[in-house]
Coordinates of C-alpha atoms in Angstrom, one line a residue:
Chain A
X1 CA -12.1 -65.9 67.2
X2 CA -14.7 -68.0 68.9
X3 CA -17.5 -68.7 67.2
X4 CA -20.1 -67.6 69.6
X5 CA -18.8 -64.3 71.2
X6 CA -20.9 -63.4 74.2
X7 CA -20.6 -60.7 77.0
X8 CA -19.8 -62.2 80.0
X9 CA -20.7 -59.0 82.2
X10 CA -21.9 -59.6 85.0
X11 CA -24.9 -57.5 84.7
X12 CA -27.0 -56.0 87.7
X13 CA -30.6 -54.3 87.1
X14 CA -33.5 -53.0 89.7
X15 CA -36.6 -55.0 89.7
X16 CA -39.0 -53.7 86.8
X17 CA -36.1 -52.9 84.2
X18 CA -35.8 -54.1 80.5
X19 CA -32.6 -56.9 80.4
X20 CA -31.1 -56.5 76.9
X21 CA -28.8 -59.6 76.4
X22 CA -26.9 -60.2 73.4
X23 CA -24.2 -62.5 71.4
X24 CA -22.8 -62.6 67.7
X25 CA -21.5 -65.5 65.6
X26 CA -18.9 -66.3 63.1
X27 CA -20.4 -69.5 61.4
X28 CA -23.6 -68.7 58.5
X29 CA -24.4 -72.7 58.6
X30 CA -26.1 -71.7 62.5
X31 CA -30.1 -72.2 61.9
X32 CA -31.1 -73.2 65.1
X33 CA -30.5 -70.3 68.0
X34 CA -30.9 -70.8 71.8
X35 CA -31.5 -69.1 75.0
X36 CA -30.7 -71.0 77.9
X37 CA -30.8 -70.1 81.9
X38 CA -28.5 -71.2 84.4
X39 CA -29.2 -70.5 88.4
X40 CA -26.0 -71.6 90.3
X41 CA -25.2 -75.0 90.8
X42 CA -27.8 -76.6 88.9
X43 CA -27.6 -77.0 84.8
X44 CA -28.7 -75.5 82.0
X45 CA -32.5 -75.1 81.2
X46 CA -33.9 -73.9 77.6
X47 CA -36.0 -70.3 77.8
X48 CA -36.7 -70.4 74.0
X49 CA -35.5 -71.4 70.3
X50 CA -35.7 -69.8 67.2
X51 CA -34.8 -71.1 64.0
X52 CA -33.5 -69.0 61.0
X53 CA -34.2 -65.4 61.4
X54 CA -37.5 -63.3 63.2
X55 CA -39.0 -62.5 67.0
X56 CA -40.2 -65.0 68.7
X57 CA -42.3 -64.0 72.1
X58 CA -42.8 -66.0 75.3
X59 CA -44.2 -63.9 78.3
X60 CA -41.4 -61.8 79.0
X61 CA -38.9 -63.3 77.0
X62 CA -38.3 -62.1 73.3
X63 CA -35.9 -63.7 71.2
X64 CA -34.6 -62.0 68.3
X65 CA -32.6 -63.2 65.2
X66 CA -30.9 -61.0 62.8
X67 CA -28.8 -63.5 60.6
X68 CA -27.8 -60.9 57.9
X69 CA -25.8 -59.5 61.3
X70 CA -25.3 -62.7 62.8
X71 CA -26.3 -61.2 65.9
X72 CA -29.3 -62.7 68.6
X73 CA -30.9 -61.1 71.4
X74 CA -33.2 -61.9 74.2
X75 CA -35.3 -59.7 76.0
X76 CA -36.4 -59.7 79.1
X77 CA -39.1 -57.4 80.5
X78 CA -40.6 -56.1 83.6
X79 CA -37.5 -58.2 85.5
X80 CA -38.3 -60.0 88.0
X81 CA -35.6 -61.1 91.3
X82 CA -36.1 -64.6 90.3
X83 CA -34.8 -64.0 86.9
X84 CA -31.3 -63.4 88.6
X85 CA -29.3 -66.5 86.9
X86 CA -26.6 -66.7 84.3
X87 CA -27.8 -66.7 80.3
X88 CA -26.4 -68.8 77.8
X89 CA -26.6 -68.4 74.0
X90 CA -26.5 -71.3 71.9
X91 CA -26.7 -72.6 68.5
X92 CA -26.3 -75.1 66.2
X93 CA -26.7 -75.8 62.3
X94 CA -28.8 -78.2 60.7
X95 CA -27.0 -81.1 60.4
X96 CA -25.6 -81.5 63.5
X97 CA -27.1 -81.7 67.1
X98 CA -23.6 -79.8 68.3
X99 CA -24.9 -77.1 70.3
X100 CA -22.4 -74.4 71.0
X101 CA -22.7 -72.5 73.6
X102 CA -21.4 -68.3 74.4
X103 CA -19.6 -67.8 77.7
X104 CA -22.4 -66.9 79.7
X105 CA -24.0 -63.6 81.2
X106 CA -24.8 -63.2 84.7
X107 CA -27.6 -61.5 85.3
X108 CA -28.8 -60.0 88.7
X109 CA -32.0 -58.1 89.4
X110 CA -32.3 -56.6 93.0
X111 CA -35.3 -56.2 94.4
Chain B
X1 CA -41.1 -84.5 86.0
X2 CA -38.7 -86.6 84.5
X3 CA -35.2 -85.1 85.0
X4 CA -31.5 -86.8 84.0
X5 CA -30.1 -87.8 86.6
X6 CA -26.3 -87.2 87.7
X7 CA -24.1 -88.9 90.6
X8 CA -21.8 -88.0 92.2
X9 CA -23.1 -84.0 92.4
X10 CA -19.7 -83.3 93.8
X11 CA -16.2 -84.9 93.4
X12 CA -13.0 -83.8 94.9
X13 CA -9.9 -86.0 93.7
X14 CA -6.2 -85.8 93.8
X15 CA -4.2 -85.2 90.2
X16 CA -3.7 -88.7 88.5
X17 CA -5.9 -90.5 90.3
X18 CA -8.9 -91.8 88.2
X19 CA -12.5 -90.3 88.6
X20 CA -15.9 -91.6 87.1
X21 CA -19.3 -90.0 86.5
X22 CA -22.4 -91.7 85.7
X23 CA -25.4 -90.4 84.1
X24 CA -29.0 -91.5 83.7
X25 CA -31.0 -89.9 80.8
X26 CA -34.2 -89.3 80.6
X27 CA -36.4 -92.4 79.6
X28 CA -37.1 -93.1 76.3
X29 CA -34.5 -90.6 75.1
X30 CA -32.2 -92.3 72.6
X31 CA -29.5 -89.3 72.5
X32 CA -27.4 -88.4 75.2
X33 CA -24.3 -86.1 75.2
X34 CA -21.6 -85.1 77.9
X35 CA -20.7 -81.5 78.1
X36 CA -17.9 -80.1 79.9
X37 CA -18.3 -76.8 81.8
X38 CA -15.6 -74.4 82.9
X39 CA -16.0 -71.9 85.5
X40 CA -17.2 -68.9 83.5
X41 CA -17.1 -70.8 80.2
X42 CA -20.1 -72.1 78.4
X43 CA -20.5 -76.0 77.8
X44 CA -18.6 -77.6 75.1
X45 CA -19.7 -80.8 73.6
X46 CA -17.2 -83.7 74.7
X47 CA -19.2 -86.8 73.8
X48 CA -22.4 -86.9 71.8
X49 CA -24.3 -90.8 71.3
X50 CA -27.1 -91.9 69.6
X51 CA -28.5 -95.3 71.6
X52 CA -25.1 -96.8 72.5
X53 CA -23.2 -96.0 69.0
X54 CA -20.3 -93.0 69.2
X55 CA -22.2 -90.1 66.9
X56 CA -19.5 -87.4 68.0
X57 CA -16.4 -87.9 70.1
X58 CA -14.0 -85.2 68.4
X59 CA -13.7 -82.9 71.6
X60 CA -13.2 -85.6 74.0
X61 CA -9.1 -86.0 75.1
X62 CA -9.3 -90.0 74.0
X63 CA -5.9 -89.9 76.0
X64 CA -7.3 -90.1 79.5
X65 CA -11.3 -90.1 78.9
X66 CA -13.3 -92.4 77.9
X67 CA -16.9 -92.9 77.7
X68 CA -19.2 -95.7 77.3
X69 CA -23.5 -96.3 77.2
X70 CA -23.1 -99.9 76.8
X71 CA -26.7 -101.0 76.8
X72 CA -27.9 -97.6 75.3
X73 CA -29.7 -96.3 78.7
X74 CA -27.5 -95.0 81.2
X75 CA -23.6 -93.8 80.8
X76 CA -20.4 -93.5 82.1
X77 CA -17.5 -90.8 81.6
X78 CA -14.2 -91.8 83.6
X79 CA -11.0 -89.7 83.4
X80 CA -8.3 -91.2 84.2
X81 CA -5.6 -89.7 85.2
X82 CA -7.2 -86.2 86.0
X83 CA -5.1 -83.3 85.8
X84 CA -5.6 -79.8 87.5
X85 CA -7.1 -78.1 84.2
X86 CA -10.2 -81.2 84.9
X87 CA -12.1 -79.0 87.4
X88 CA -14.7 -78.0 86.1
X89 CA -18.6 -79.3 85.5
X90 CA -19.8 -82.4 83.9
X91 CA -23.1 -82.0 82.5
X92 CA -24.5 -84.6 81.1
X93 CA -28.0 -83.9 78.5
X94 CA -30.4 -85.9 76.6
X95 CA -32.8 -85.9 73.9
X96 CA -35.5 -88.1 72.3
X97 CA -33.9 -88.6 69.3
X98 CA -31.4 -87.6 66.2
X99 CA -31.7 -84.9 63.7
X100 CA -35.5 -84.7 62.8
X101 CA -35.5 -83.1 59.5
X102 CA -36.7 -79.4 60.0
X103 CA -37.7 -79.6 63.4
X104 CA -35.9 -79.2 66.9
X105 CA -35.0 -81.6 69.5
X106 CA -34.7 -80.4 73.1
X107 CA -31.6 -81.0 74.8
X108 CA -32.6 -82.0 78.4
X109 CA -30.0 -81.3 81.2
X110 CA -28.9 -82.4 84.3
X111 CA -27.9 -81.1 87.5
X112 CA -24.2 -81.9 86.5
X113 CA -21.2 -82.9 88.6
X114 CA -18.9 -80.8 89.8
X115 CA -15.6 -82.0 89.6
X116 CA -12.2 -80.4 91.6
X117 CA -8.5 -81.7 91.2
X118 CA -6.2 -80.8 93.7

């Protein structure tokens, strides 16, 4: 078992619609929980970080921790085309500046 | 904006010939770290340093990589020889410093390079 499961889809949505994306973890010792976004051929950029468990709320974006699950999510509302790119979870613990990364889900949202 | 900076974007090479990628991090930023990307994989950490000192090195296959930040700026990650299972994407990242006791530290990416063995 890895220790960041993440569905890889891909994922395709109209303009407008709610993106739910999600990943689950193995390791407790994870305080530190990241959303990243990919668009092709460039690297990874952060969206947001939350540390230990709660919402956090950036425009759109909504990150959600739920550490008694060890399960993350990030919302995305009101989707926009340019929000097409591939999402990456990631996390680390405390001591260590390790981040490890989910597979990756690609998201496309058509006009 | 500063951005870290990656050369060459793209690299095609033959099996066991030697490749090299070079990275420039963000100034000021004493951490830098080499990931490796595979095509529908997230990164994995290969190489993590702190100024020019090895911090982490535990996923990188010391058999035919190596990588070096000899004056603590800029680095280099060479492979030599590849093999087929290589291809993939370098990414190299940086951040201003270490651990910081109960805060985060922002792991700054590159464009990457994109390597294919034949």
């Amino acid at each position: 078992q890895k220790e960041v499961e993440q569905d890889p889809g891909p994922l395709s949505v109209p303009e407008g619609a709610i993106v739910s994306l999600n990943c689950t973890y193995s390791n407790s010792a994870f305080q530190y929980f990241m959303w990243y976004r990919q668009y092709s051929r460039k690297g990874p950029e952060l969206l947001m970080y939350t540390y230990s468990s709660g919402n956090k709320e950036d425009g759109r974006f909504t990150a959600q921790v739920d550490k008694s699950s060890k399960y993350i999510s990030l919302f995305i509302r009101d989707s926009q085309p340019s929000d097409s790119a591939t999402y990456l979870c990631a996390m680390r613990t405390g001591g260590s500046e390790k981040l490890v990364f989910g597979k990756g889900m690609k998201l496309t949202v058509n006009p | 904006e500063a951005e870290v900076a990656q050369s060459p974007r793209y690299k095609i090479t033959e099996k066991s010939q030697a490749v090299a990628f070079w990275c420039d991090p963000i100034s000021g930023h004493a951490t830098l770290y080499w990931y490796r990307q595979i095509l529908g994989q997230g990164p994995e950490l290969l190489v993590q340093f702190q100024d020019e000192s090895v911090v982490d090195d535990s996923q990188l296959p010391k058999d035919r990589f190596s990588a070096e930040r000899l004056k603590g700026v800029d680095s280099t990650l060479k492979i030599q020889p590849a093999e087929l299972g290589d291809s993939a994407m370098y990414l190299c990242a940086s951040s201003l410093q270490g651990l910081i006791a109960g805060g985060y530290n922002e792991q700054f990416f590159g464009p990457g390079t994109r390597l294919t063995v034949l």
